Coordinates of C-alpha atoms in Angstrom, one line a residue:
Chain A
X573 CA -18.4 34.7 68.1
X574 CA -15.7 33.4 65.8
X575 CA -14.4 36.9 65.5
X576 CA -13.7 37.1 69.2
X577 CA -11.5 33.9 69.1
X578 CA -9.6 34.5 65.9
X579 CA -7.5 37.7 65.3
X580 CA -8.7 39.9 62.5
X581 CA -5.8 39.4 60.1
X582 CA -6.1 35.6 60.4
X583 CA -9.8 36.0 59.7
X584 CA -9.2 37.7 56.4
X585 CA -6.6 35.1 55.4
X586 CA -9.2 32.3 56.1
X587 CA -11.8 34.3 54.0
X588 CA -9.3 34.6 51.2
X589 CA -8.6 30.9 51.2
X590 CA -12.3 30.2 51.2
X591 CA -12.7 32.5 48.2
X592 CA -9.8 30.8 46.4
X593 CA -11.3 27.4 47.0
X594 CA -14.6 28.7 45.8
X595 CA -13.0 30.1 42.6
X596 CA -11.2 26.7 42.1
X597 CA -14.6 25.0 42.4
X598 CA -16.2 27.4 39.9
X599 CA -13.3 26.9 37.6
X600 CA -13.7 23.2 38.0
X601 CA -17.3 23.3 37.0
X602 CA -16.5 25.4 33.9
X603 CA -13.8 23.0 32.8
X604 CA -15.9 20.0 33.3
X605 CA -18.7 21.5 31.3
X606 CA -16.2 22.4 28.6
X607 CA -15.1 18.8 28.2
X608 CA -18.7 17.6 28.5
X609 CA -19.6 20.0 25.7
X610 CA -16.8 18.6 23.5
X611 CA -18.1 15.1 24.2
X612 CA -21.6 16.2 23.2
X613 CA -20.1 17.6 19.9
X614 CA -19.0 14.0 19.0
X615 CA -22.6 12.8 19.7
X616 CA -24.0 15.7 17.7
X617 CA -21.8 14.9 14.7
X618 CA -23.0 11.3 14.7
X619 CA -26.6 12.4 15.1
X620 CA -26.1 15.0 12.3
X621 CA -24.7 12.4 9.9
X622 CA -27.7 10.2 10.4
X623 CA -30.2 13.0 10.3
X624 CA -28.8 14.7 7.2
X625 CA -28.6 11.4 5.3
X626 CA -32.2 10.6 6.2
X627 CA -33.5 14.0 5.3
X628 CA -31.4 14.1 2.1
X629 CA -32.7 10.6 1.1
X630 CA -36.4 11.4 1.7
X631 CA -37.3 12.5 -1.9
X632 CA -35.8 9.3 -3.3
X633 CA -37.5 7.2 -0.6
X634 CA -40.9 8.7 -1.4
X635 CA -40.4 8.2 -5.1
X636 CA -39.1 4.6 -5.1
X637 CA -40.0 3.2 -1.8
X638 CA -38.5 -0.2 -1.0
X639 CA -38.1 -1.0 -4.7
X640 CA -34.9 1.2 -4.5
X641 CA -33.2 -1.8 -2.8
X642 CA -34.0 -4.4 -5.4
X643 CA -34.0 -2.5 -8.6
X644 CA -31.0 -2.7 -10.8
X645 CA -31.9 0.1 -13.2
X646 CA -29.7 3.2 -12.9
X647 CA -30.8 5.7 -15.5
X648 CA -30.2 9.4 -14.8
X649 CA -32.0 10.4 -18.0
X650 CA -35.3 8.8 -17.2
X651 CA -34.7 9.3 -13.5
X652 CA -35.2 5.6 -12.7
X653 CA -32.8 4.7 -9.9
X654 CA -32.2 1.5 -8.0
X655 CA -29.3 0.6 -5.7
X656 CA -29.1 -3.1 -6.4
X657 CA -26.0 -3.1 -8.6
X658 CA -24.1 -0.9 -6.2
X659 CA -25.1 -2.8 -3.1
X660 CA -24.3 -6.1 -4.9
X661 CA -20.8 -4.7 -5.9
X662 CA -20.2 -3.4 -2.4
X663 CA -21.0 -6.8 -0.7
X664 CA -19.3 -9.0 -3.3
X665 CA -16.0 -7.0 -3.4
X666 CA -15.9 -6.9 0.4
X667 CA -16.7 -10.6 0.9
X668 CA -14.1 -11.6 -1.7
X669 CA -11.6 -9.4 0.0
X670 CA -12.3 -11.0 3.4
X671 CA -12.0 -14.5 1.9
X672 CA -8.4 -13.6 1.0
X673 CA -7.5 -11.3 3.9
X674 CA -8.8 -13.3 6.9
X675 CA -6.7 -16.4 6.4
X676 CA -3.6 -14.4 5.3
X677 CA -4.0 -12.0 8.2
X678 CA -4.3 -14.8 10.7
X679 CA -1.3 -16.4 9.0
X680 CA 0.7 -13.2 9.5
X681 CA -0.3 -13.1 13.1
X682 CA 0.8 -16.7 13.7
X683 CA 4.1 -15.9 11.9
X684 CA 4.7 -12.9 14.1
X685 CA 3.8 -14.5 17.4
X686 CA 5.3 -18.0 16.9
X687 CA 7.8 -18.4 14.0
X688 CA 9.5 -15.1 13.4
X689 CA 12.9 -14.6 15.0
X690 CA 12.6 -12.2 17.9
X691 CA 14.8 -9.6 16.3
X692 CA 12.7 -9.4 13.2
X693 CA 9.3 -9.3 15.0
X694 CA 9.2 -5.5 15.4
X695 CA 10.4 -4.5 12.0
X696 CA 8.1 -6.9 10.2
X697 CA 5.2 -5.9 12.4
X698 CA 5.8 -2.3 11.6
X699 CA 6.2 -2.9 7.9
X700 CA 2.8 -4.7 7.8
X701 CA 1.2 -1.9 9.8
X702 CA 2.6 0.6 7.3
X703 CA 0.3 -1.0 4.7
X704 CA -2.5 0.3 6.9
X705 CA -1.1 3.9 6.9
X706 CA -0.9 4.2 3.1
X707 CA -3.8 6.4 1.9
X708 CA -6.4 4.7 -0.2
X709 CA -5.8 6.9 -3.1
X710 CA -2.3 5.5 -3.4
X711 CA -3.7 2.0 -3.6
X712 CA -6.1 3.3 -6.3
X713 CA -3.4 4.8 -8.5
X714 CA -1.2 1.8 -8.0
X715 CA -4.1 -0.5 -8.8
X716 CA -5.0 1.3 -11.9
X717 CA -1.6 1.8 -13.5
X718 CA 0.4 -1.2 -12.1
X719 CA -1.8 -4.0 -10.7
X720 CA -4.7 -4.1 -13.2
X721 CA -2.5 -4.3 -16.3
X722 CA -0.3 -6.9 -14.8
X723 CA -3.2 -8.9 -13.5
X724 CA -4.9 -8.7 -16.9
X725 CA -1.9 -9.9 -18.8
X726 CA -0.6 -12.6 -16.6
X727 CA -3.4 -13.9 -14.5
X728 CA -6.8 -13.1 -16.0
X729 CA -6.1 -14.1 -19.5
X730 CA -4.8 -17.5 -18.4
X731 CA -7.7 -18.0 -16.0
X732 CA -10.3 -17.1 -18.6
X733 CA -8.7 -19.4 -21.2
X734 CA -8.1 -22.2 -18.8
X735 CA -11.6 -22.3 -17.4
X736 CA -13.4 -21.6 -20.7
X737 CA -14.7 -25.2 -21.0
X738 CA -15.3 -25.9 -17.3
X739 CA -19.0 -25.9 -16.6
X740 CA -20.1 -23.3 -13.9
X741 CA -16.6 -21.9 -13.4
X742 CA -16.7 -20.5 -16.9
X743 CA -19.6 -18.3 -15.9
X744 CA -17.8 -16.9 -12.9
X745 CA -14.4 -16.4 -14.5
X746 CA -15.6 -15.7 -18.0
X747 CA -15.9 -12.6 -20.1
X748 CA -13.4 -10.3 -21.7
X749 CA -10.3 -9.7 -19.5
X750 CA -10.5 -5.9 -18.9
X751 CA -8.0 -6.0 -16.0
X752 CA -10.3 -3.7 -14.1
X753 CA -13.5 -5.1 -12.4
X754 CA -15.0 -6.6 -9.3
X755 CA -12.2 -9.1 -8.7
X756 CA -9.4 -6.6 -9.1
X757 CA -11.1 -4.3 -6.7
X758 CA -11.5 -7.1 -4.2
X759 CA -7.8 -8.0 -4.4
X760 CA -6.8 -4.4 -3.7
X761 CA -9.2 -4.3 -0.8
X762 CA -7.8 -7.4 0.6
X763 CA -4.3 -6.0 0.7
X764 CA -5.7 -2.8 2.3
X765 CA -7.5 -4.5 5.2
X766 CA -4.8 -7.2 5.8
X767 CA -3.0 -5.1 8.4
X768 CA -6.2 -4.5 10.4
X769 CA -6.8 -8.2 10.7
X770 CA -3.2 -9.1 11.5
X771 CA -2.7 -6.3 14.0
X772 CA -5.9 -7.1 16.0
X773 CA -5.2 -10.9 15.8
X774 CA -1.7 -10.5 17.0
X775 CA -2.8 -8.4 19.9
X776 CA -5.4 -11.0 20.9
X777 CA -3.0 -13.9 20.5
X778 CA -0.7 -12.2 23.0
X779 CA -3.5 -12.1 25.6
X780 CA -3.7 -15.9 25.6
X781 CA -2.2 -17.1 28.9
X782 CA 1.2 -18.7 28.5
X783 CA 0.1 -21.5 30.8
X784 CA -2.5 -22.7 28.3
X785 CA 0.1 -22.9 25.5
X786 CA 2.7 -24.5 27.7
X787 CA 0.2 -27.1 28.9
X788 CA -0.6 -28.0 25.3
X789 CA 3.1 -28.1 24.4
X790 CA 3.6 -30.3 27.5
X791 CA 1.1 -32.8 26.1
X792 CA 3.2 -33.0 23.0
X793 CA 1.2 -30.8 20.6
X794 CA 2.9 -29.4 17.6
X795 CA 3.0 -25.7 17.1
X796 CA 0.2 -25.8 14.6
X797 CA -2.0 -27.9 17.0
X798 CA -1.4 -25.4 19.7
X799 CA -2.4 -22.5 17.4
X800 CA -5.4 -24.3 16.0
X801 CA -6.8 -26.0 19.1
X802 CA -5.7 -23.7 21.9
X803 CA -4.8 -20.2 20.8
X804 CA -7.5 -19.7 18.1
X805 CA -10.4 -21.0 20.1
X806 CA -9.3 -18.8 23.1
X807 CA -8.9 -15.7 20.8
X808 CA -12.0 -16.4 18.7
X809 CA -14.1 -13.4 19.5
X810 CA -11.1 -11.1 19.1
X811 CA -10.2 -12.5 15.7
X812 CA -13.9 -12.2 14.6
X813 CA -14.0 -8.7 16.0
X814 CA -10.9 -7.7 14.1
X815 CA -12.3 -9.3 10.9
X816 CA -15.5 -7.3 11.3
X817 CA -13.5 -4.1 11.8
X818 CA -11.7 -4.9 8.5
X819 CA -15.0 -5.7 6.8
X820 CA -16.4 -2.3 7.9
X821 CA -13.4 -0.6 6.3
X822 CA -13.7 -2.7 3.1
X823 CA -17.4 -1.9 2.7
X824 CA -16.9 1.9 2.9
X825 CA -13.6 2.1 1.1
X826 CA -14.0 4.6 -1.7
X827 CA -10.9 5.7 -3.7
X828 CA -9.0 2.4 -4.1
X829 CA -12.2 0.8 -5.5
X830 CA -13.3 3.8 -7.6
X831 CA -10.1 3.6 -9.7
X832 CA -10.3 -0.1 -10.6
X833 CA -14.0 -1.2 -10.5
X834 CA -15.0 0.0 -13.9
X835 CA -18.2 1.8 -12.9
X836 CA -20.8 -0.4 -14.6
X837 CA -24.3 -0.4 -13.2
X838 CA -24.9 -4.0 -14.1
X839 CA -24.8 -7.2 -12.2
X840 CA -22.9 -9.8 -14.1
X841 CA -22.2 -13.4 -13.2
X842 CA -18.5 -13.1 -13.9
X843 CA -16.4 -11.7 -11.1
X844 CA -14.0 -10.4 -13.7
X845 CA -16.7 -8.1 -15.1
X846 CA -16.7 -4.4 -14.3
X847 CA -19.2 -3.4 -11.7
X848 CA -19.7 -0.6 -9.1
X849 CA -20.0 -0.1 -5.4
X850 CA -22.0 2.4 -3.4
X851 CA -19.0 4.5 -2.5
X852 CA -17.6 4.4 -6.1
X853 CA -21.0 5.5 -7.5
X854 CA -21.2 8.4 -5.1
X855 CA -17.6 9.5 -5.7
X856 CA -18.0 9.3 -9.5
X857 CA -21.5 10.8 -9.9
X858 CA -22.2 13.2 -7.0
X859 CA -20.7 16.4 -8.5
X860 CA -22.2 15.6 -11.9
X861 CA -25.6 14.7 -10.7
X862 CA -28.3 17.1 -12.1
X863 CA -31.7 17.1 -10.6
X864 CA -32.9 16.7 -7.0
X865 CA -34.0 13.2 -7.4
X866 CA -30.6 12.0 -8.8
X867 CA -28.8 13.7 -5.8
X868 CA -31.4 12.2 -3.4
X869 CA -30.9 8.7 -4.8
X870 CA -27.1 9.0 -4.3
X871 CA -27.7 10.2 -0.7
X872 CA -30.0 7.3 -0.1
X873 CA -27.2 5.0 -1.2
X874 CA -25.0 6.7 1.3
X875 CA -27.6 6.0 3.9
X876 CA -27.7 2.4 3.0
X877 CA -23.9 2.2 3.2
X878 CA -23.9 3.9 6.6
X879 CA -26.5 1.5 7.8
X880 CA -24.6 -1.6 6.7
X881 CA -21.3 -0.3 8.1
X882 CA -22.9 0.7 11.3
X883 CA -24.2 -2.8 11.9
X884 CA -20.9 -4.4 11.1
X885 CA -18.8 -1.9 13.1
X886 CA -21.2 -2.0 16.1
X887 CA -21.0 -5.8 16.3
X888 CA -17.2 -5.6 15.9
X889 CA -17.1 -3.2 18.8
X890 CA -19.3 -5.3 21.0
X891 CA -17.0 -8.3 20.5
X892 CA -13.8 -6.4 21.1
X893 CA -15.3 -4.6 24.2
X894 CA -16.3 -8.0 25.7
X895 CA -12.7 -9.1 25.1
X896 CA -11.2 -6.0 26.7
X897 CA -13.3 -6.6 29.8
X898 CA -12.2 -10.2 30.0
X899 CA -8.5 -9.2 29.6
X900 CA -9.1 -6.5 32.2
X901 CA -10.6 -8.8 34.8
X902 CA -7.9 -11.4 34.2
X903 CA -5.1 -8.9 34.8
Chain B
X731 CA 1.4 -47.3 13.2
X732 CA 2.0 -44.6 15.8
X733 CA 5.0 -43.4 13.9
X734 CA 2.7 -42.8 10.9
X735 CA 0.6 -40.5 13.1
X736 CA 3.6 -38.6 14.3
X737 CA 4.8 -38.2 10.8
X738 CA 1.4 -36.9 9.7
X739 CA 1.2 -34.5 12.5
X740 CA 4.7 -33.2 11.8
X741 CA 3.9 -32.8 8.1
X742 CA 0.7 -30.9 8.9
X743 CA 2.6 -28.7 11.3
X744 CA 5.3 -28.0 8.7
X745 CA 2.7 -27.4 6.0
X746 CA 0.7 -24.8 8.0
X747 CA 3.8 -23.0 9.4
X748 CA 5.1 -22.7 5.9
X749 CA 1.8 -21.3 4.9
X750 CA 2.0 -18.6 7.6
X751 CA 5.5 -17.7 6.5
X752 CA 4.1 -17.3 3.0
X753 CA 1.3 -15.1 4.3
X754 CA 3.8 -12.8 5.9
X755 CA 5.8 -12.8 2.7
X756 CA 2.6 -12.0 0.8
X757 CA 2.0 -8.9 2.9
X758 CA 5.5 -7.7 2.6
X759 CA 5.7 -8.3 -1.1
X760 CA 2.7 -6.0 -1.7
X761 CA 4.2 -3.3 0.5
X762 CA 7.4 -3.6 -1.6
X763 CA 5.6 -3.5 -4.9
X764 CA 3.5 -0.5 -3.9
X765 CA 6.4 1.6 -2.5
X766 CA 8.6 0.4 -5.4
X767 CA 6.2 1.6 -8.1
X768 CA 5.5 4.8 -6.2
X769 CA 9.2 5.7 -5.9
X770 CA 10.0 4.6 -9.4
X771 CA 7.2 6.6 -11.1
X772 CA 7.1 9.4 -8.5
X773 CA 10.8 10.3 -8.5
X774 CA 10.9 10.5 -12.3
X775 CA 8.2 13.3 -12.0
X776 CA 9.6 15.1 -9.0
X777 CA 11.0 18.5 -10.1
X778 CA 11.3 21.9 -8.3
X779 CA 8.5 23.4 -10.4
X780 CA 6.0 21.0 -8.7
X781 CA 6.2 23.5 -5.9
X782 CA 5.8 26.8 -7.7
X783 CA 3.7 26.1 -10.9
X784 CA 0.0 25.6 -11.1
X785 CA -1.8 22.5 -12.2
X786 CA -1.7 22.6 -16.0
X787 CA -4.3 22.0 -18.7
X788 CA -3.7 18.7 -20.5
X789 CA -0.7 18.7 -22.8
X790 CA 1.1 21.5 -21.0
X791 CA 3.8 21.6 -18.4
X792 CA 3.0 22.5 -14.8
X793 CA 3.2 21.7 -11.2
X794 CA 1.1 21.1 -8.2
X795 CA 1.6 24.3 -6.2
X796 CA -2.1 25.2 -5.9
X797 CA -3.0 21.6 -4.8
X798 CA -0.2 21.5 -2.2
X799 CA -1.4 24.9 -0.8
X800 CA -5.0 23.7 -0.7
X801 CA -4.1 20.5 1.1
X802 CA -2.0 22.3 3.6
X803 CA -4.6 25.0 4.2
X804 CA -7.5 22.7 4.7
X805 CA -5.6 20.3 6.8
X806 CA -4.4 23.1 9.0
X807 CA -7.9 24.4 9.6
X808 CA -9.1 20.9 10.3
X809 CA -6.4 20.2 12.8
X810 CA -6.8 23.6 14.5
X811 CA -10.5 23.0 15.0
X812 CA -10.5 19.3 15.6
X813 CA -7.6 19.0 18.0
X814 CA -9.1 21.0 20.9
X815 CA -12.5 19.4 20.4
X816 CA -11.0 15.9 20.4
X817 CA -8.7 16.7 23.3
X818 CA -11.6 17.9 25.5
X819 CA -13.9 15.1 24.6
X820 CA -11.1 12.5 25.2
X821 CA -10.4 14.2 28.5
X822 CA -14.1 14.0 29.4
X823 CA -14.1 10.2 28.7
X824 CA -10.9 9.5 30.6
X825 CA -11.2 11.9 33.6
X826 CA -14.9 12.7 34.2
X827 CA -17.0 10.1 32.4
X828 CA -15.0 6.9 32.8
X829 CA -17.7 4.4 33.9
X830 CA -20.8 6.6 33.3
X831 CA -23.4 5.3 30.9
X832 CA -23.1 8.5 28.9
X833 CA -19.3 7.9 28.5
X834 CA -19.9 4.4 27.2
X835 CA -22.3 5.9 24.7
X836 CA -19.9 8.6 23.6
X837 CA -17.1 6.0 23.2
X838 CA -19.4 3.8 21.1
X839 CA -20.4 6.6 18.8
X840 CA -16.8 7.8 18.5
X841 CA -15.5 4.4 17.5
X842 CA -18.2 4.2 14.9
X843 CA -17.2 7.6 13.5
X844 CA -13.6 6.5 13.6
X845 CA -14.2 3.7 11.1
X846 CA -17.3 5.0 9.3
X847 CA -16.8 5.5 5.5
X848 CA -15.4 9.0 5.0
X849 CA -17.5 9.4 1.9
X850 CA -20.6 9.4 4.2
X851 CA -19.2 12.1 6.4
X852 CA -18.6 14.0 3.2
X853 CA -22.3 13.7 2.3
X854 CA -23.1 15.1 5.8
X855 CA -20.9 18.1 5.3
X856 CA -22.4 18.6 1.8
X857 CA -25.9 18.7 3.2
X858 CA -24.9 20.9 6.2
X859 CA -22.6 23.4 4.6
X860 CA -22.4 23.2 0.8
X861 CA -26.2 23.2 0.4
X862 CA -26.7 26.0 3.0
X863 CA -23.9 28.2 1.5
X864 CA -25.0 27.4 -2.1
X865 CA -21.5 26.6 -3.4
X866 CA -18.5 24.4 -2.8
X867 CA -15.8 25.9 -0.6
X868 CA -12.6 25.2 1.2
X869 CA -14.5 25.8 4.5
X870 CA -16.6 22.8 3.7
X871 CA -13.6 20.7 2.7
X872 CA -11.9 21.7 6.0
X873 CA -15.1 20.8 7.9
X874 CA -15.2 17.3 6.4
X875 CA -11.6 16.8 7.4
X876 CA -12.4 18.0 10.9
X877 CA -15.1 15.3 11.2
X878 CA -12.3 12.8 10.5
X879 CA -9.8 14.4 12.8
X880 CA -12.0 14.5 15.9
X881 CA -12.6 10.8 16.5
X882 CA -8.9 10.0 16.0
X883 CA -7.8 12.6 18.6
X884 CA -10.6 11.5 21.0
X885 CA -9.5 7.9 20.9
X886 CA -5.8 8.4 21.3
X887 CA -6.3 11.1 24.0
X888 CA -8.5 8.8 26.1
X889 CA -6.1 5.9 25.7
X890 CA -3.1 8.0 26.6
X891 CA -4.7 9.6 29.6
X892 CA -5.8 6.2 30.9
X893 CA -2.1 5.2 30.9
X894 CA -1.3 7.9 33.4
X895 CA -0.9 6.3 36.8
X896 CA -3.7 7.2 39.3
X897 CA -1.0 7.9 41.9
X898 CA -0.1 11.1 40.1
X899 CA -3.7 12.3 40.2
X900 CA -4.0 11.4 43.9
X901 CA -0.8 13.1 44.8
X902 CA -1.9 16.3 43.2
X903 CA -5.4 16.0 44.8
X904 CA -3.8 15.5 48.2
X905 CA -1.9 18.8 47.8
X906 CA -5.3 20.4 47.4
X907 CA -5.3 21.1 43.7
X908 CA -8.8 21.4 42.0
X909 CA -9.5 18.6 39.5
X910 CA -9.4 20.9 36.5
X911 CA -5.9 22.0 37.6
X912 CA -4.8 18.4 38.1
X913 CA -5.9 17.5 34.6
X914 CA -4.2 20.4 32.9
X915 CA -1.0 20.5 35.0
X916 CA -0.5 16.8 35.7
X917 CA -2.3 14.3 33.5
X918 CA -2.1 16.3 30.3
X919 CA 1.5 16.9 30.9
X920 CA 2.2 13.2 31.7
X921 CA 0.4 12.1 28.5
X922 CA 1.7 14.9 26.3
X923 CA 3.8 12.6 24.0
X924 CA 0.9 10.3 23.4
X925 CA -1.5 13.1 22.7
X926 CA 0.9 14.6 20.1
X927 CA 1.1 11.1 18.6
X928 CA -2.7 11.2 18.2
X929 CA -2.6 14.5 16.4
X930 CA 0.2 13.3 14.1
X931 CA -1.8 10.2 13.2
X932 CA -4.8 12.4 12.5
X933 CA -2.8 14.6 10.1
X934 CA -1.5 11.4 8.4
X935 CA -5.1 10.2 8.1
X936 CA -6.4 13.4 6.5
X937 CA -3.5 14.1 4.2
X938 CA -4.5 11.3 1.9
X939 CA -8.3 11.7 2.4
X940 CA -10.0 12.2 -0.9
X941 CA -13.6 11.0 -1.0
X942 CA -15.2 13.7 1.1
X943 CA -13.2 16.5 -0.6
X944 CA -14.6 15.7 -4.0
X945 CA -18.0 17.2 -3.1
X946 CA -17.1 19.7 -0.4
X947 CA -14.0 21.6 -1.6
X948 CA -14.4 20.3 -5.2
X949 CA -11.2 21.4 -7.1
X950 CA -9.7 24.5 -8.5
X951 CA -7.3 24.9 -11.4
X952 CA -5.9 28.1 -10.1
X953 CA -4.0 29.5 -7.1
X954 CA -6.6 30.3 -4.5
X955 CA -6.2 31.3 -0.9
X956 CA -9.9 32.2 -0.4
X957 CA -11.5 29.6 1.9
X958 CA -14.9 30.7 0.7
X959 CA -14.1 29.4 -2.8
X960 CA -13.5 25.9 -4.2
X961 CA -10.0 24.8 -3.5
X962 CA -7.7 22.2 -5.1
X963 CA -6.2 19.5 -2.9
X964 CA -3.5 16.9 -3.7
X965 CA -5.7 13.9 -3.5
X966 CA -8.5 15.4 -5.6
X967 CA -6.0 16.4 -8.2
X968 CA -4.4 12.9 -8.2
X969 CA -7.9 11.5 -8.7
X970 CA -8.7 13.8 -11.6
X971 CA -5.3 13.4 -13.3
X972 CA -4.9 9.7 -12.9
X973 CA -8.4 9.0 -14.3
X974 CA -7.6 11.2 -17.4
X975 CA -6.1 9.8 -20.6
X976 CA -3.1 12.3 -20.7
X977 CA 0.4 11.1 -20.0
X978 CA 1.5 14.5 -18.6
X979 CA -1.3 14.4 -16.0
X980 CA -0.4 10.8 -15.1
X981 CA 3.2 11.9 -14.3
X982 CA 1.9 14.7 -12.1
X983 CA -0.5 12.3 -10.4
X984 CA 2.5 10.0 -9.5
X985 CA 4.5 12.9 -8.2
X986 CA 1.5 13.9 -6.0
X987 CA 1.1 10.4 -4.8
X988 CA 4.8 10.2 -3.8
X989 CA 4.5 13.5 -1.9
X990 CA 1.5 12.3 0.0
X991 CA 3.0 8.9 0.8
X992 CA 6.3 10.5 1.9
X993 CA 4.3 12.8 4.2
X994 CA 2.2 10.1 5.7
X995 CA 5.1 7.7 6.2
X996 CA 7.2 10.4 7.9
X997 CA 4.4 11.3 10.2
X998 CA 3.7 7.7 11.2
X999 CA 7.4 7.1 11.9
X1000 CA 7.6 10.2 14.1
X1001 CA 4.4 9.2 15.8
X1002 CA 5.8 5.7 16.5
X1003 CA 9.0 7.1 17.9
X1004 CA 7.1 9.5 20.2
X1005 CA 4.6 6.8 21.3
X1006 CA 5.1 5.8 24.9
X1007 CA 5.6 2.1 25.6
X1008 CA 2.4 0.5 26.7
X1009 CA 2.7 -1.0 30.2
X1010 CA 2.6 -4.8 29.5

């Protein structure tokens, strides 16, 4: 019936268009599936990391059970392995690093948003962010050859001598000044994660509505009071999220720490003493590990590290996501 | 009485602002120290033969040619594999997934991978490739770098595509273009500078990556172009040489460190220049 109304050549043109639209549709589907496949690869990598770590760690898990987590012994010869010294080193270096990096990072963000002359803001901001771009192995070699000897000669010796007779403190700052050790590693970590904290903090500070700050200034607040009572409370979840992100980095940092931590599988009271972290142990011993149990113990440490960083990073993300949504709905 | 309060508040204000200036100084001083030491020690060791002689045994003269080649080869493979994967996955998140639950999940997983310890991804590649093949190889090294490239490219691609105004997509759709065509001819093109930035950042990120290479590509003292064999890389050689007691090796380690840093800084500066201004 259509054929009677429409001339034949027009009919074929319509058919061709319909075919072209159909081809476009088929092409659309293929392209969408292609991008979906790539997204699935990302998920597959994540699942693969988890699965391979768990499977690799199984022999050590069977052998040591939960005692792996609270045993300090690390003896490849008798094949007695415990992760406690490494886990302790990982947590202590990261927490010490955060103690330094969080206040300093927030200070930098305050400087950049409130004090710095406008012309200098961008260059200084970029310079601080360059710290984040320097690869960790550079921090490592610098820490080993430059920072540790300097620290040993000028700071550590003075601290050890000065605190030698002070009760309690002498335990934490005592021992021979090697230069390398837990404290040195923590200092280098704090420099490394500084830019993460200051960059995120500055970005959240900039989302604080100007009206709030102007109102506080209008009441006669000083700059510090505005920052401490208005800006920081408003930006709290963002700042905490940024700090968690930095903590995640610090926990997993390998090369910078491996150079300067000293690789000692003991827990000592003094924070100047050599220690080790999970990542440093893996980096140092993995290729030299003989025996399936030794390898498996190292992989189980990797699993513990992945577990800890996963929790930290996931909570950082949840906080920053919530913030993004709030900023999005406010805009 | 009240003037005492004012004075105290002003003093606190001055005190804390001074502290924050000090904090900024603290950050900048370390940057200065690190770059200073790097250039001072690195330049002393830079010589043409770095680029054509092999890594030497201790006590002999040599260069870093095999390590440079290894780094370039493995990074090239990683970027060649990781970029398309990351580009497509980022496109899915920005153009198709957006508010779907699956897209939120992929985003979450991707951001975890983005910050996960690289040594753990190295263990994954070790289990998946090194154990299966039975030996260390440049393929495994490249694979571990690919795992690091993908999340970086996914994140920047998605962010950049989201900056493209919807009006452009709607205009193209109104002309009757199929969605796949709109993405390739309109949104990718509009976001091109940003996507290139992401790839540059990914290259910068992997060029200093050491930890996963230690037990995937291992190291190699000799010139090797066989991706099926262990391969040297600049970071692995720096690690080995810096931890050794030999002064010759230390000098080469500094030279390698300077090469890597120069590469990374150049890439990040180019990336910054290319980066489109965020709409405020």
